[in-house]
Tab-separated table of C-alpha atoms in Angstrom:
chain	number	residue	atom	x	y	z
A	1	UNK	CA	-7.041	20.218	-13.334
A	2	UNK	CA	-7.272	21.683	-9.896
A	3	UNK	CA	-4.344	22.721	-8.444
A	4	UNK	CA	-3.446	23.224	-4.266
A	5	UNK	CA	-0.015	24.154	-3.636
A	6	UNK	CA	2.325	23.814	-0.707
A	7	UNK	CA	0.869	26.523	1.155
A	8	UNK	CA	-2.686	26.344	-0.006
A	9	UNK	CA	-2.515	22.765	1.572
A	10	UNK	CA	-1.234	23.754	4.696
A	11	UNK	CA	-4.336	26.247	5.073
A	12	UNK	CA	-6.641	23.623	4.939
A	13	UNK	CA	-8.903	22.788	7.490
A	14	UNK	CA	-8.046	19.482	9.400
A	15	UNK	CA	-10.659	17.260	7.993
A	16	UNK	CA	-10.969	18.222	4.490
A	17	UNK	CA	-6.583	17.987	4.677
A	18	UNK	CA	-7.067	14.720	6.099
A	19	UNK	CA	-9.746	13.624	3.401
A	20	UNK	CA	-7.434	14.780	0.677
A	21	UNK	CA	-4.321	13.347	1.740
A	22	UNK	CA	-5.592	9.911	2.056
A	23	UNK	CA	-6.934	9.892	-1.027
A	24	UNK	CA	-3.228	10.863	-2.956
A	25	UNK	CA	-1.469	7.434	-2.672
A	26	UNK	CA	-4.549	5.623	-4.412
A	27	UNK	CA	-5.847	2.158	-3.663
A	28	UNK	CA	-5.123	0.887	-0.700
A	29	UNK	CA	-5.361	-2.778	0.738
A	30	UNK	CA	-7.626	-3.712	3.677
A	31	UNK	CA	-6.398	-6.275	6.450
A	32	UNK	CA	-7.593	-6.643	10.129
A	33	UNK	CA	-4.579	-7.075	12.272
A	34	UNK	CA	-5.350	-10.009	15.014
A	35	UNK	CA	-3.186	-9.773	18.195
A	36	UNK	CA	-3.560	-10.519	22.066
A	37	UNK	CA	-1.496	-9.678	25.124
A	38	UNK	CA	0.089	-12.315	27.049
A	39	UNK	CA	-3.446	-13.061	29.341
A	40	UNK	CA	-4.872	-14.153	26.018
A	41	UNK	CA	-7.118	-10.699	25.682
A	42	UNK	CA	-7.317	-10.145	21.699
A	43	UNK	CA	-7.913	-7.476	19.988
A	44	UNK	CA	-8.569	-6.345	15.604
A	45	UNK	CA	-7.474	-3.484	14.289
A	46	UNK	CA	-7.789	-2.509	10.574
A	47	UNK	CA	-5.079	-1.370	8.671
A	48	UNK	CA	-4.722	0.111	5.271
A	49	UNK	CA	-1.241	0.479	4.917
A	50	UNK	CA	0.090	-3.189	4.914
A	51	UNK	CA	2.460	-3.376	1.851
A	52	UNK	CA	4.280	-5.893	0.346
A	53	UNK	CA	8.257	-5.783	1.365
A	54	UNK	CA	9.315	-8.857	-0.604
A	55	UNK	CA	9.193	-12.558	-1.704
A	56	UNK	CA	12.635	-13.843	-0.521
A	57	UNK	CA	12.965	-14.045	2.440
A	58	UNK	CA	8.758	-13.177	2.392
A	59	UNK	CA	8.303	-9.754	4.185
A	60	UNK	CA	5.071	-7.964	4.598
A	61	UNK	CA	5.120	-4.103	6.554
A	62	UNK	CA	2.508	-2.094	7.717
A	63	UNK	CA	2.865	1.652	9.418
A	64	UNK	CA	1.009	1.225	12.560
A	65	UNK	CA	-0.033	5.414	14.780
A	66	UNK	CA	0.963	3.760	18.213
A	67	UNK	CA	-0.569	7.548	19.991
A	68	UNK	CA	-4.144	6.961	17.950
A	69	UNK	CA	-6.213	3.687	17.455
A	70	UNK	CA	-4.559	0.331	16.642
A	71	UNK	CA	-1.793	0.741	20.057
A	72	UNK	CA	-3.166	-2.011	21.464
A	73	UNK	CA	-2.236	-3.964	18.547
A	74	UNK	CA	1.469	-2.399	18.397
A	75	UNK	CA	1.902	-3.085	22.219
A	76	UNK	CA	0.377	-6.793	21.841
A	77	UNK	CA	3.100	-7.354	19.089
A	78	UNK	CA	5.650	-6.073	20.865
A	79	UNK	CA	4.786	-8.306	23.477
A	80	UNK	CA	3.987	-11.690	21.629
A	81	UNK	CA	6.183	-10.915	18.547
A	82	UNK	CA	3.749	-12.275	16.779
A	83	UNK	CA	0.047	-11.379	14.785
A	84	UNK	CA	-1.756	-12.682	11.751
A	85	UNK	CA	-3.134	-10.728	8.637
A	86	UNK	CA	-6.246	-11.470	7.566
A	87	UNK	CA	-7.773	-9.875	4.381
A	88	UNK	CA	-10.968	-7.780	3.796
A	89	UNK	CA	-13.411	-8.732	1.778
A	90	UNK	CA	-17.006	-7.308	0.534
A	91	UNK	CA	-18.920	-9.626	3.185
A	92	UNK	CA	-17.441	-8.145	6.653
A	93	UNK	CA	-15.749	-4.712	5.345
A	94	UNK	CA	-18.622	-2.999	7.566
A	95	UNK	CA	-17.438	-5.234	10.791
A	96	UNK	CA	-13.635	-4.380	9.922
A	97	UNK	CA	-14.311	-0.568	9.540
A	98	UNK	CA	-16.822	-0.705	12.822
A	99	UNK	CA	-12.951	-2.128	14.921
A	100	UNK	CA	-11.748	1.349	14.239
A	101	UNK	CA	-13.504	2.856	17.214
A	102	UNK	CA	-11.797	3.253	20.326
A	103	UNK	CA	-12.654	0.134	22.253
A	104	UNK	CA	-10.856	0.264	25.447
A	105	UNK	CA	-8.274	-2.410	26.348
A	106	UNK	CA	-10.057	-5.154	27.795
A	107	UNK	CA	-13.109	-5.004	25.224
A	108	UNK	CA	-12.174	-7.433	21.765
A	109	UNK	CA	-13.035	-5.996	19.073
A	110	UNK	CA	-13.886	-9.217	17.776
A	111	UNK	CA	-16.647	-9.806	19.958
A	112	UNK	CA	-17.667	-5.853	19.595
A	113	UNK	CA	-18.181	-6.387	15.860
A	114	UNK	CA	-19.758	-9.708	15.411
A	115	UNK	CA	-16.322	-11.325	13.693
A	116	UNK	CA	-15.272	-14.811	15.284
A	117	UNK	CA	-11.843	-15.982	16.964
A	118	UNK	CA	-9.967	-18.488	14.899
A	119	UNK	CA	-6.858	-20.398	16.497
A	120	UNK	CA	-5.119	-22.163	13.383
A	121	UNK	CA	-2.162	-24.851	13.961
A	122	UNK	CA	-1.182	-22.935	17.884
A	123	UNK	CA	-0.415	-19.746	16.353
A	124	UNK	CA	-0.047	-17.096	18.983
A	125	UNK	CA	-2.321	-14.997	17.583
A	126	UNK	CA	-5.799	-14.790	16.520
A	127	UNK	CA	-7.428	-15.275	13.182
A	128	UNK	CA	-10.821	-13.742	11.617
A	129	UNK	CA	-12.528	-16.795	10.788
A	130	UNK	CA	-14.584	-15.077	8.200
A	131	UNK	CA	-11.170	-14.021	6.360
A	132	UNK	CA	-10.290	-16.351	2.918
A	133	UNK	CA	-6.929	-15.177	2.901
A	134	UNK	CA	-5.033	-14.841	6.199
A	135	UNK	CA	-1.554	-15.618	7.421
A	136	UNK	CA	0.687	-15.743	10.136
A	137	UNK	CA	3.031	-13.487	11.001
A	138	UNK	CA	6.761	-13.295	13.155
A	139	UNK	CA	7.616	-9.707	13.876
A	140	UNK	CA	11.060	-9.226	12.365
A	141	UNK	CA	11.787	-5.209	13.333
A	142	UNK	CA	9.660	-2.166	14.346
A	143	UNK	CA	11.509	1.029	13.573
A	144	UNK	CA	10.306	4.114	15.009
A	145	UNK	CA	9.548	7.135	12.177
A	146	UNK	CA	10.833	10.194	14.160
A	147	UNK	CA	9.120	12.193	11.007
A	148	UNK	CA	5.504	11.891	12.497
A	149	UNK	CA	5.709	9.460	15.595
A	150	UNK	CA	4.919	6.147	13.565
A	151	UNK	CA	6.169	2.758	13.139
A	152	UNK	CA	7.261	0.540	10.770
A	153	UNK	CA	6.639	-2.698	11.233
A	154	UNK	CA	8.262	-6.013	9.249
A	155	UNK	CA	7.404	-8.992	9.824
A	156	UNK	CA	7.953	-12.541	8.486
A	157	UNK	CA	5.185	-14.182	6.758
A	158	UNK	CA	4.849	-17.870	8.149
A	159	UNK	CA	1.697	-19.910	7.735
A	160	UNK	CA	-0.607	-19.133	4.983
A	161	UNK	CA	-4.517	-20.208	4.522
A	162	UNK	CA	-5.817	-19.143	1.270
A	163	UNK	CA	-9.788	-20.066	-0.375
A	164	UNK	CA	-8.465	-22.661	-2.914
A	165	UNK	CA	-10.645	-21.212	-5.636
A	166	UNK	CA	-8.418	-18.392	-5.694
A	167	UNK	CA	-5.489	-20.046	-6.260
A	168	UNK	CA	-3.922	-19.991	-10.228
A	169	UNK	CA	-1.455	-22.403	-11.506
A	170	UNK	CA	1.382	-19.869	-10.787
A	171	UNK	CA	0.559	-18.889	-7.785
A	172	UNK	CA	-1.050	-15.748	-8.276
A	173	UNK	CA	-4.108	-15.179	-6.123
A	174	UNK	CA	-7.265	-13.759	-7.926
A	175	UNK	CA	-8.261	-11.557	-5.205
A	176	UNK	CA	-11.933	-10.953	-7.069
A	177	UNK	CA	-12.401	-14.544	-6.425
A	178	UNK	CA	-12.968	-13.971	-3.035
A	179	UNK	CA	-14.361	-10.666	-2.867
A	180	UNK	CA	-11.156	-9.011	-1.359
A	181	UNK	CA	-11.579	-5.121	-1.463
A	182	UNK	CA	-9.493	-2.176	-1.630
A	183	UNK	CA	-10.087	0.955	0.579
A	184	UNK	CA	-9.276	4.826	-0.974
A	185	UNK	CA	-9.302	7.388	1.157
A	186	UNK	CA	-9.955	7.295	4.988
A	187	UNK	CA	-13.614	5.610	4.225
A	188	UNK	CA	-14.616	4.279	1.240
A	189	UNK	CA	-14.844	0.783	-0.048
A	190	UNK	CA	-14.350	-0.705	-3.457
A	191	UNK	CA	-14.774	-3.949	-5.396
A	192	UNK	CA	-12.615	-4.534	-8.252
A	193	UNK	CA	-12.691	-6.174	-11.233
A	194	UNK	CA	-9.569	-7.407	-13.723
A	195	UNK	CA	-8.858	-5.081	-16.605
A	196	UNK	CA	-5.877	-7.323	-17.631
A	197	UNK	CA	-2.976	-9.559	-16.490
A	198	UNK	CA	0.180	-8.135	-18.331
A	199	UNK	CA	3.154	-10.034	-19.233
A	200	UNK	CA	6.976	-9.504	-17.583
A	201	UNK	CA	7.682	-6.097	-19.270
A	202	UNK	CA	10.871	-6.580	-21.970
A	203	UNK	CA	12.583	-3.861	-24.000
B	1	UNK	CA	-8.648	-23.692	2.593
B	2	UNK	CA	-4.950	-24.384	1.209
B	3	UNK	CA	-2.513	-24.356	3.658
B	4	UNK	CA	1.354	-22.997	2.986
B	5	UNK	CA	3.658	-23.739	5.737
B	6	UNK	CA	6.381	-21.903	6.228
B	7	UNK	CA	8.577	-24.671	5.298
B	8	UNK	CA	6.141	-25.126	2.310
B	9	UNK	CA	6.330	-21.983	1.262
B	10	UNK	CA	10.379	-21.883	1.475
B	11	UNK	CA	10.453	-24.563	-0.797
B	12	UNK	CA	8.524	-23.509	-3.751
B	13	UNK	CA	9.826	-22.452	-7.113
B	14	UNK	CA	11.009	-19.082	-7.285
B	15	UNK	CA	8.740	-17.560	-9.719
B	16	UNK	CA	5.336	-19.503	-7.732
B	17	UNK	CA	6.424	-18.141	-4.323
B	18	UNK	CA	7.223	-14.661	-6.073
B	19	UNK	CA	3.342	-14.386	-7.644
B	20	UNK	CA	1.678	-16.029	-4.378
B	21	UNK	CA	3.952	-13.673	-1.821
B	22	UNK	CA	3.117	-10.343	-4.015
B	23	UNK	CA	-0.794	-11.440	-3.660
B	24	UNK	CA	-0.945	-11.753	0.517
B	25	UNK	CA	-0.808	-8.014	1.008
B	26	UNK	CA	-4.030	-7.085	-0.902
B	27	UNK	CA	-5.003	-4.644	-3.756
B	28	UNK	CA	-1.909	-2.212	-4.377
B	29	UNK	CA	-1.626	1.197	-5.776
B	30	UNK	CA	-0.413	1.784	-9.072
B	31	UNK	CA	1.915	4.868	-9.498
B	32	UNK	CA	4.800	6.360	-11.716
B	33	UNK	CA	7.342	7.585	-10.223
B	34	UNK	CA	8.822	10.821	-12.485
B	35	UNK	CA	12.394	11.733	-11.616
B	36	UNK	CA	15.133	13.138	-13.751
B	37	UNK	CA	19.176	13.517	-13.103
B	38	UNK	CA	21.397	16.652	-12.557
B	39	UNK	CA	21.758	17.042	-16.798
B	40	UNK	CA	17.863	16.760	-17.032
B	41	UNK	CA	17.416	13.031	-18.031
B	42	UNK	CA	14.356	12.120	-17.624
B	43	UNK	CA	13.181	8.904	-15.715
B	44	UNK	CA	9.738	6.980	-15.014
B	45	UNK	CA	9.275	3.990	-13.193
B	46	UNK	CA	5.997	2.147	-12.082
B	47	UNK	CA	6.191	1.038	-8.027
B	48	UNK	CA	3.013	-0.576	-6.306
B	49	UNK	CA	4.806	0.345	-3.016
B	50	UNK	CA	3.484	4.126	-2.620
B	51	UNK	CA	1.550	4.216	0.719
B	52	UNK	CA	-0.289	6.992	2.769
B	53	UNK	CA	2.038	7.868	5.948
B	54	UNK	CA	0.660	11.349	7.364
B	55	UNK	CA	-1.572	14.009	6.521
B	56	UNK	CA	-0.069	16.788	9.214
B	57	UNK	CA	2.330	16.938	7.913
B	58	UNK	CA	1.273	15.939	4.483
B	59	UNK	CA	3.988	12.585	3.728
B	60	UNK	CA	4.199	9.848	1.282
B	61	UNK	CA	6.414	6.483	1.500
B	62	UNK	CA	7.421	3.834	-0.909
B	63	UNK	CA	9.560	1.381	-0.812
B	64	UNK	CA	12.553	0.535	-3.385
B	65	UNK	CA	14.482	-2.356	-4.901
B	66	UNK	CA	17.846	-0.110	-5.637
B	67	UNK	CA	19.439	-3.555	-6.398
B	68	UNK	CA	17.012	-3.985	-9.102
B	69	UNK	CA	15.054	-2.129	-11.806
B	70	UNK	CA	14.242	1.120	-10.579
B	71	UNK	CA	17.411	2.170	-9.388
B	72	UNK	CA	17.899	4.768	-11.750
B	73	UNK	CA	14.602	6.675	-9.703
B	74	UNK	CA	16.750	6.209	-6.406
B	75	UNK	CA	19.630	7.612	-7.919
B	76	UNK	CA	17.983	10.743	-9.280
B	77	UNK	CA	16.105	11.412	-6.381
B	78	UNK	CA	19.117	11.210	-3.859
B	79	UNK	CA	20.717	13.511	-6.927
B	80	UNK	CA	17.925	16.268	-6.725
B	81	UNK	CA	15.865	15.236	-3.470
B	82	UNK	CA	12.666	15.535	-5.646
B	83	UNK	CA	10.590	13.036	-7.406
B	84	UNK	CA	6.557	13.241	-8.878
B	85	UNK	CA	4.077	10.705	-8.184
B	86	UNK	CA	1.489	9.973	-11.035
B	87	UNK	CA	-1.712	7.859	-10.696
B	88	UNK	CA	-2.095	5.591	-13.476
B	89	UNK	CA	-5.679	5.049	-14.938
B	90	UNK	CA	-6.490	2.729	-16.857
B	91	UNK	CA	-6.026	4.327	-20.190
B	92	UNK	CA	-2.013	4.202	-19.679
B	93	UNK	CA	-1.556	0.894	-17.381
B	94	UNK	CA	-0.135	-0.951	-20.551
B	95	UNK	CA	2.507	2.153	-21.147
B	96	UNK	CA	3.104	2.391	-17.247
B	97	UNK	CA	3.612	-1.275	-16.928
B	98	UNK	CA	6.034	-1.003	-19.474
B	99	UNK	CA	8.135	1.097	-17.673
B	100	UNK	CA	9.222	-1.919	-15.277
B	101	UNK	CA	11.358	-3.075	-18.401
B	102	UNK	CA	15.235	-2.475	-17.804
B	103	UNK	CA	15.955	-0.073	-20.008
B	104	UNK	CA	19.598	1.477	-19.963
B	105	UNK	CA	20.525	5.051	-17.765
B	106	UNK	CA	20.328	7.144	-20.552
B	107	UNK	CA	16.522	5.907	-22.051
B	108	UNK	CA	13.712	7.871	-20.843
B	109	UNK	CA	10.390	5.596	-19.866
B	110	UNK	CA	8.605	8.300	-21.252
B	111	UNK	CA	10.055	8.058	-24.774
B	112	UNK	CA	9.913	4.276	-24.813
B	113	UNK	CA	6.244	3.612	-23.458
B	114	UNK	CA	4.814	7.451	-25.507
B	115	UNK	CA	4.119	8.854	-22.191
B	116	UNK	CA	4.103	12.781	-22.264
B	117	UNK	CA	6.632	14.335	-19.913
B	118	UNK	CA	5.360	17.513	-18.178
B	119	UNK	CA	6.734	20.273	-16.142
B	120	UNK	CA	4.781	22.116	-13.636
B	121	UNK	CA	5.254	25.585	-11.742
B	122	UNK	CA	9.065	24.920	-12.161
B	123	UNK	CA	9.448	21.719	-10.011
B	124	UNK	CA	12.547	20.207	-10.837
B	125	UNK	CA	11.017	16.554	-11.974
B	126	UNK	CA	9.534	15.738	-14.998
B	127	UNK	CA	5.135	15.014	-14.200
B	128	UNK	CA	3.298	12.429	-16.338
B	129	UNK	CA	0.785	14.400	-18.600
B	130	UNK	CA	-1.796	11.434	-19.080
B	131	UNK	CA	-2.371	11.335	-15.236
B	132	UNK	CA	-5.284	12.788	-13.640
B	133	UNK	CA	-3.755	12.806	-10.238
B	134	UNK	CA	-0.636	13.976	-9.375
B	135	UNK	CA	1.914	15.986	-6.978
B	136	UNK	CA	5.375	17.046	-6.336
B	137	UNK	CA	7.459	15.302	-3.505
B	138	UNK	CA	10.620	16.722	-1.988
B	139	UNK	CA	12.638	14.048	-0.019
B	140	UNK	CA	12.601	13.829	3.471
B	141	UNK	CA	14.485	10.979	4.580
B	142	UNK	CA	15.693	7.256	3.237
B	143	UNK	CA	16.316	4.627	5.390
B	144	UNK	CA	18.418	1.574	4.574
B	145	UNK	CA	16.024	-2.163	5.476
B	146	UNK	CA	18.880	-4.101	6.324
B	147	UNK	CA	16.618	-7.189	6.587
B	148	UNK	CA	15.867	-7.373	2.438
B	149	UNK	CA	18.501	-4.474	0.992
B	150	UNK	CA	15.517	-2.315	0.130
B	151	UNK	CA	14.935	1.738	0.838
B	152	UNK	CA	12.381	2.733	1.983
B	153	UNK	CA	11.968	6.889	0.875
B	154	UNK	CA	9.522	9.105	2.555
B	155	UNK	CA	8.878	12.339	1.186
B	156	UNK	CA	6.448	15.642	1.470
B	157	UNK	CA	3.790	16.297	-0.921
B	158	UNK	CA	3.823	20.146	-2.416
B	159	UNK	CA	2.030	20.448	-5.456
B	160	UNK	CA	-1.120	18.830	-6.168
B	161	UNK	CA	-2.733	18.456	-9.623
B	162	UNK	CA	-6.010	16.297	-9.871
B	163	UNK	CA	-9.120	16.381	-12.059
B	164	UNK	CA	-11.748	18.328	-10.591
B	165	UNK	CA	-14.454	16.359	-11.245
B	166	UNK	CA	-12.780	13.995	-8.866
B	167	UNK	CA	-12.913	16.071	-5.907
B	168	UNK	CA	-15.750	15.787	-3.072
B	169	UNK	CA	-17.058	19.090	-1.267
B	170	UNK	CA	-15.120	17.193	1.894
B	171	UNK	CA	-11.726	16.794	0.237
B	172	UNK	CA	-12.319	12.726	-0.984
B	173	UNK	CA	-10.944	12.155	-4.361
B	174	UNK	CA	-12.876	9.587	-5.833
B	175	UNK	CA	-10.547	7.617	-7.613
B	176	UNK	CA	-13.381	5.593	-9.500
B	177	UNK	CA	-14.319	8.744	-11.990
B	178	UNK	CA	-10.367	9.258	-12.909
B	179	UNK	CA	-10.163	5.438	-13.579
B	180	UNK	CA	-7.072	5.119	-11.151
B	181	UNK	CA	-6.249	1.372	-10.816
B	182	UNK	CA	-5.039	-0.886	-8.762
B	183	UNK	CA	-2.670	-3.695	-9.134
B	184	UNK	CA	-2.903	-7.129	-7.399
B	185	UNK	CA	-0.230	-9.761	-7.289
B	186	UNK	CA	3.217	-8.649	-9.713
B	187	UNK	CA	0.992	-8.023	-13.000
B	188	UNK	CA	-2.610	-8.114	-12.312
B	189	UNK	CA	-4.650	-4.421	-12.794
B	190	UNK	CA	-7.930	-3.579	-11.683
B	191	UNK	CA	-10.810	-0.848	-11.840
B	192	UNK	CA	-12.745	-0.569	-8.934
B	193	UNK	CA	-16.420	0.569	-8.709
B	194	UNK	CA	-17.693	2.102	-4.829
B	195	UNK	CA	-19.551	-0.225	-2.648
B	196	UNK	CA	-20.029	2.519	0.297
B	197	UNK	CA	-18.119	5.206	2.409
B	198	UNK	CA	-18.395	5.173	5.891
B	199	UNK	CA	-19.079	6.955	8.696
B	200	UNK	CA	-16.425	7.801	11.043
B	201	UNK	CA	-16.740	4.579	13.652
B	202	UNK	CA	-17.912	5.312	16.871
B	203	UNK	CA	-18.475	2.722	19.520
C-alpha cells in the first residue's frame, strides 16, 4: 500500500492533488444539467456529483462550484426553480465532457457540442434528447457550504422518461441496458457490467 | 420512452418507487464506513452516498439516514468526530452488503460479515483490511436536511492508504485494477472496465 499523510497531501502540487482527490470517493454518476434563464437562453453543464437524497418524498442533490464552470446553471435555477437531469451514457459521454469548457453566457452548450434541445410536456427546462433516462426537476433548497464556497442543491424529482427496455418488474432500472456510464476521477469514463443483484441484507 | 408523472410516480407501491427512485441518479459509489464508540466498539456500515466535495481543501460528504440503519455510524462519529472510508472491490461486496443488515449497538459488522478490522498510524477508527483504497476522515461539520430528516456529514481526508499499482504518474487512481465497484439502484453492483480519459475541455 502507498501511504500520503495529512501533510504529505497538502505538499502536493495542485494538479496531481486534484487528480488524487477525485479519484478517493470512487464511482461517480454522470448527468448533464439542462437549464435556461428567463429569455429562454439554455445552457448543459455536466455534473458528477448528483446523488440520490431519497425515495419519499423523491429527492435528488447535486453540489454545484457557483465561482468555476456550471454558474450559469446555478444562476438559471435560481431563477427558473427549475432544471432536468439527464443521464450519460457511452454514445455522447465525449459531447457531455466537451460542455465543461467555459462557454460564455450567451453561447448553449447544446448547440457547442452537437447535443439537441428537447422540450417534454412544457417543462421549463431543457432536455438532452439523446439522454434514455432524464427527468424533471423542482428546486426544493440550495444551501450555501461556507466550508469551500459550494452549494447544495435539492430538488424534487417530477416527470420521469426512462428507455422502456431498462425497466424491471420492480422498478429497478438496469442502467447497462442503456449504456449509462460512471465517471472516476476528474476524466475518465467507464462502462459497467453487473457482478450481482443482492438480496435485502437480514441478520 | 415510459413516462412517470409526478402524480404517477406518487402513487406507486412503496417498494417499486423505492428501486426506480434509487436508479435516476446514476452509478453510485460503494463504501464502508469504519467508526467505533468512546469504549472502542467497533462499527461498519455500507453507504452509496460518499461524494467528492473539494480537493483544496481535501473534503468528503455523504449523506445519512440517522432514522434508519446506520445510525450507530452517526452516533460514533458525532462521539469521536472521526470515521474511515473503505472502497469495496468486488472480492468483499457480498460481506459489505451485508453490513446494511440491522444488527444490534453492541455487534460489530466486521465480526458478522468476517471483515478484518485494522488500525492505522493510531487513528482513532477501526480501517477495513480487505480494501485497497482507503483514508482517515476527521469531521468537519453536519448539517440537519430538514426537507427528508437526513444528515448530511462532511469531513477532511488525512490518511490515505491505496494500492500502488493503482496510482497514475499524475495522481489518477484507477479504480478498474483494485476492482472498486459501483452500485446502481438499492442492490445492484458493478465492475467497470475504462472506455477513455479525457483531456481537460477547452473550447
Amino acid at each position: 500500500m502507498q501511504f500520503f499523510s495529512q501533510q504529505t497531501i497538502s505538499e502536493l502540487n495542485k494538479h496531481y492533488r486534484t487528480h488524487l482527490i477525485n479519484s478517493l470517493s470512487g464511482f461517480k454518476s454522470a448527468n448533464l444539467i439542462g437549464s435556461q434563464d428567463q429569455q429562454g437562453q439554455t445552457n448543459l453543464a455536466i455534473v458528477s456529483s448528483v446523488f440520490h437524497l431519497g425515495a419519499h418524498p423523491p429527492l435528488v442533490g447535486m453540489i454545484m462550484r457557483p465561482h468555476s464552470v456550471p454558474r450559469h446553471t446555478f444562476e438559471n435555477i435560481l431563477a427558473t426553480q427549475c432544471y432536468t437531469i439527464n443521464q450519460v451514457n457511452s454514445d455522447i459521454y465525449q459531447q457531455a465532457h466537451q460542455t465543461s469548457a467555459r462557454y460564455e453566457k450567451n453561447e448553449s452548450e447544446f448547440a457547442a457540442t452537437g447535443l439537441t434541445v428537447e422540450y417534454l410536456n412544457d417543462f421549463g427546462a431543457p432536455f438532452v434528447a439523446q439522454s434514455r433516462l432524464k427527468y424533471a426537476v423542482k428546486l426544493v433548497e440550495h444551501q450555501h457550504l461556507a466550508v469551500n464556497n459550494t452549494e447544495l442543491v435539492i430538488g424534487e424529482i417530477t416527470d420521469l422518461y426512462v428507455a422502456g427496455a431498462a425497466l424491471q418488474d420492480d422498478g429497478f432500472i438496469d442502467l447497462t441496458r442503456i449504456g449509462t456510464v460512471a465517471v472516476s476521477g476528474l476524466d475518465s469514463y467507464h462502462l459497467t457490467t453487473q457482478i450481482a443483484r443482492l438480496p435485502y441484507a437480514k441478520k
